[in-house]
Amino acid sequence: MPLIFTQLQLALPEIVLLGSTCLVLIVDLFVSERSRGITYILAQMALLAVFITLLATSVGKTSDAFSHTFVRDALGDTLKLFVALSCSVVFLYAKNYLKTRDIPFGEFYVLGLFGVLGMMILISAASLLTVYLGLELLSLSMYAMVALQRDSVTASESAMKYFVLGAIASGMLLYGMSMIYGMTGSLELATINTKVLEHQHDIVMMFGLVFVLVGIAFKFGAVPFHMWVPDVYQGSATAVTLYIGTAPKIAAFAMLIRLLVDGLLGLQSEWRDIVIVIAIASMAIGNVVAIAQSNIKRMLAYSTISHVGFLMLGVLAGTPEGFASAMFYTLVYTLTALGSFGMVILMSGYGFEAEHLDSFKGLNQRSPWFAFIMLILMFSMAGVPPFLGFFAKFMVLKSVVAIDLVWLAALAVVFSIVGAFYYLRIVKLMYFDTAQDSHSLEISTDMRLLMSVNGLLVLLLGLKPDWILDLCIRVFPLA
Amino acid sequence: MLDNMPTVYLTIVLAPLMGAIIAGLFGKTIGRGGAHWITILGVAIATVLSLYVFKYHVMDSHAIYNGSVYTWLVSDGIKLEVGFLVDNLTAVMLVVVSFVSLMVHVYTVGYMHDDPGYQRFFSYISLFTFSMLMLVMSNNFMQLFFGWEAVGLVSYLLIGFWFTRESAIFANLKAFLVNRVGDFGFVLGIAAVLLYFGSVDYATVFASTAKVSGQTLQIFPGHPWSVLTVICILLFIGAMGKSAQFPLHVWLPDSMEGPTPISALIHAATMVTAGIFMVARMSPLFELSETALSVVMVIGTITALFMGLLGLVQNDIKRVVAYSTLSQLGYMTVALGASAYAASIFHLMTHAFFKALLFLAAGSVIIAMHHQQDMRYMGGLRKYMKITWLTSLVGSLALIGTPFFSGFYSKDSIIEAVAHSHTPGASYAYVAVLAGVFVTALYSFRMYFLVFHGEERMDQHTREHLHESPWVVTLPLIALAIPSVIIGGFFVEPMIFGKFFGPAIFVLPAHDVLAHLHAHDWKEMALHALGTAPFLLALGGVLTAWYCYRINPKVPAWCARKLSWPYKTLLEKYWFDHLYQYVFAALGRWLGKVIWQLGDVRLIDGVIINGSANSVGRLARWARQVQSGYLYHYAFAMILGLIILLVVFVPGLSGKMLALIKIS
């Protein structure tokens, strides 16, 4: 039937990904330990296929499928492209790390691909059910990935924490969804949005909103639902941390937009106040506690929390510019986090984890080039012009100032000044301290190349930030 | 090209700048020869074109040029431009500056021959020439200030040219700091001009003096001050710094730490006269303020007499000339105060030539003496250095105002002008400038006799190597000696008796003292002077010097013993250095230290920076305790967060819960 064919065509990238992931799963079963490299190549090809299908089937207009549960729009396509791209980078960074450690190689890639599928579904969600479906597919993949190191106590512990807390959060999200469904009688986000105004002052509706927000906040790792973030980031193998810390943030952003903007925009004045509280708490806790960390993964975890607070500022502005700035922030953060966690992997040698801040001491003597790359990344994270991170912060602050919340913008600036301390501390360690370990780094060529491109992009795109910014502005047309 | 005057003006300033840039940045590449050729070429172009401009405006009587070449910025209706105002006053300054500069450039080839900083030196003096030309050609206050600061900067760089010498560093810092005091007043004055006139363009400002002249301002309630007086005095404070007037004179003698060519160029002939030039340029403002003129006259008088007295006790040959410069600058300032601007500029011009000559001659002596500058170890040099001796004699005669020499015409005009002036303080000034004539003659010929006559007091080694300096040194001496003799007689008629400066200098009819002068041509003026007080005083000074230093050398020592208290006062330079160093500088340093210790270290570093950092750090250590690692803590935190959000944000919820509690 042509109709069902059109609908399938809209979901073609997901279908291709599902098919190729299953292929990777089966091939991985049969390849020998020596030729595991095939799994990696197939996984990359799967992402490439997704990338190509996304571009090939992009229609440019919003259309939905499967009884209004699945939507294909410019926002979704852009986010999916970035998800595929960043996962591809993660896979490359992870390759050598996984090979030299007792971590199941094939499973990482298969679970990673399933996670991507979950993210893509989440991004394309047009109903509460699809949101939940995608979220759970992503979460379950990630629980399993954290637990991949079965023999590691910390990995198992953090997997357990992640799973239990994730289950609680899922429960809350579902509970909230059920209330919204109860009030509006619909699971479709578009329908909910039309009916939500009728129930604006309804106590049950507000209950539902708060519970849904808790679900979103947990996914992002926003305060006070952030407790899992440092433990999981630290406990997981660095490759897994890299995965969790990057692309899923894009998916979480999509989830937030789908639920709060596509579904509950009518309650904007209600959720704005809650998001303000969460954003401030996240920036405060994230930046302040990061200072006390001596483990770089943990430090980056708190840094994530603070960045989440920052990007929520863009969302709470509630204007198309605000959403665009939040999306820009998310993409910039993802690019920078890829590089930062990538550097932790790059620094880790065989059987050695460069988790402690001290392992960055004197990096400039060991490898001036990568010290420079790390310097770019840290400056960008701290928001120093002309690096990309500065413009991300700038756009978000601009949108907050535009809705006359100048005090909030000022507060955010104060917190990013506090945050600058621990980013610059890394720079200080790299350039002004002497190395404890004078070995030069052993890095494969592809990693070396990609890492350099990653770091330089943060600098070069910073010199011309409008390229990504235009993408973001285009997907949020002025109402 | 010569038809297009703006191009000529631009070339005059840019040629030395190009030389400075090339010698400064590519000095290594072009080498020593390249450096002096390129800079001398640049300044020579400027000199030739300056002479052409002089001919064009003065002899051919072309109209005054006033136009801008570049608009730097326009802000709130105020235009900041680079522009040129070229009239007869500018033309005179152009010729003086570029000619003396050219002579100094040539002289430097010999004087700095063995110096490792050869290219740097040429770059600096060319840069100085550019700055000075910008200053004198400016048609607005901004560019004037630019040139003012630029010459100050180069002066600083050149005083400290031998930057490994402790004394040179001290001297250039001192010059810099003292000039800051003056420049502070100057920039305030410019700001006041901008505030009350709404423009920094000379023509616009001078055209609207009538509007401002009646206005007053109150800084202290109940004491209204005339705006023009405040502006003029502030601008004059700038001139006091740059032209080393009492009490901001202390830097000039110390500036002699720099190489001799720059003492001649910057600290005698050109830069220090910038203040004089500026006041003359601002005559439309100063004329309207009797108070300001009086201040100018009194300050000038003090400088003219008391700085000359200091020259009597100095033993360093360059310092004698330096104090002489101070004293002559005082004369120029007195003339300004008497509204005899033309006489002041005339003296500026003649002084530029004979003082540059004296400095360069002193430099020539210093070369021959192997950089020995103490006159007590010289003597009898006339046998060894004929040209230096004769040119020095010419310079000294010009300086003391011997009739027919250039200095005579300018100095006598000033003295006459003061005699006719009615500015408050004029009678005191007249006495002082007359006394100054005697003092000038005394110290000048003391130096002359000590250096060129009498017994040879140098050591054997130095005496064996005494010989005349090379032609690059003696040529400028001769070239400067000629105008030192003739230029006074040549220009006295148009400048003093005629209307040479035209509209460039504005004098109120009531103040026009120069109109009362007796003589009407140069011969008459010189012959008439022979029996007058200034001539007799100068003669007396020379004879006293001759008696004390040739006939009976015991007299000075006897005087020093008998008059020990005044002698000590002079030796200690009236204790001004002590006052500044131990009171003002010490107070400033003490204040800085207190603010540093309390404000910076304690408050900013201690409380604001480290204090906040420490408290954030403490907060961080405390907050991380919450992250206990226990799963149930985490879950509890989530539930707690949820409940707080519910209670705070769900409207009516808390009320209903309270009601529920009450029912149960």
Coordinates of C-alpha atoms in Angstrom, one line a residue, chain A residues 161 164-165 168-169 172 203 206-207 210-211 214 218 224-227 230-231 273-274 277 288-289 291-293 298 302 418, chain B residues 616-617 619-621 623-624 626-631 633-635 637-642 645-646 649-653 656:
Chain A
K161 CA 23.0 2.7 40.8
V164 CA 17.9 1.6 40.0
L165 CA 17.8 5.4 39.8
I168 CA 12.8 5.4 39.6
A169 CA 13.0 8.2 37.2
M172 CA 8.1 9.1 37.7
I203 CA -3.7 20.5 40.1
M206 CA 0.6 20.4 37.4
F207 CA 1.4 17.2 39.1
V210 CA 6.3 18.2 37.7
F211 CA 6.7 14.4 37.3
V214 CA 11.7 15.1 36.9
F218 CA 17.1 12.9 35.4
P224 CA 18.7 17.4 42.3
F225 CA 18.4 14.4 40.0
H226 CA 22.1 14.4 39.1
M227 CA 23.5 12.0 41.8
P230 CA 29.4 11.5 38.8
D231 CA 29.3 7.9 40.0
D273 CA 9.8 28.7 37.0
I274 CA 10.7 25.1 37.7
V277 CA 15.2 26.5 39.8
V288 CA 31.2 24.4 42.8
V289 CA 31.6 20.7 43.4
I291 CA 36.4 22.3 42.0
A292 CA 36.8 19.7 44.8
Q293 CA 37.3 16.8 42.4
R298 CA 34.2 13.0 37.9
Y302 CA 30.1 17.9 37.4
V418 CA 33.6 29.9 39.3
Chain B
V616 CA 34.0 28.4 47.2
G617 CA 36.5 25.7 47.9
L619 CA 31.6 25.0 49.9
A620 CA 32.8 22.5 47.3
R621 CA 34.4 20.2 49.9
A623 CA 28.9 19.8 49.1
R624 CA 30.7 16.8 47.9
V626 CA 26.4 14.9 50.0
Q627 CA 27.6 12.6 47.3
S628 CA 27.9 9.8 49.7
G629 CA 28.0 6.9 47.2
Y630 CA 24.9 5.3 48.8
L631 CA 22.2 4.4 46.5
H633 CA 20.8 8.6 49.6
Y634 CA 20.6 9.3 45.9
A635 CA 17.1 8.0 45.6
A637 CA 17.6 13.1 47.1
M638 CA 15.5 12.6 44.0
I639 CA 12.3 12.1 46.0
L640 CA 13.1 15.1 48.2
G641 CA 13.6 17.2 45.0
L642 CA 10.4 16.0 43.6
L645 CA 9.1 21.0 43.4
L646 CA 5.6 19.7 43.9
F649 CA 5.1 24.8 42.1
V650 CA 1.8 23.1 42.2
P651 CA -0.6 25.8 43.2
G652 CA -2.8 25.1 46.1
L653 CA -1.1 21.8 46.9
K656 CA -4.7 21.1 50.6

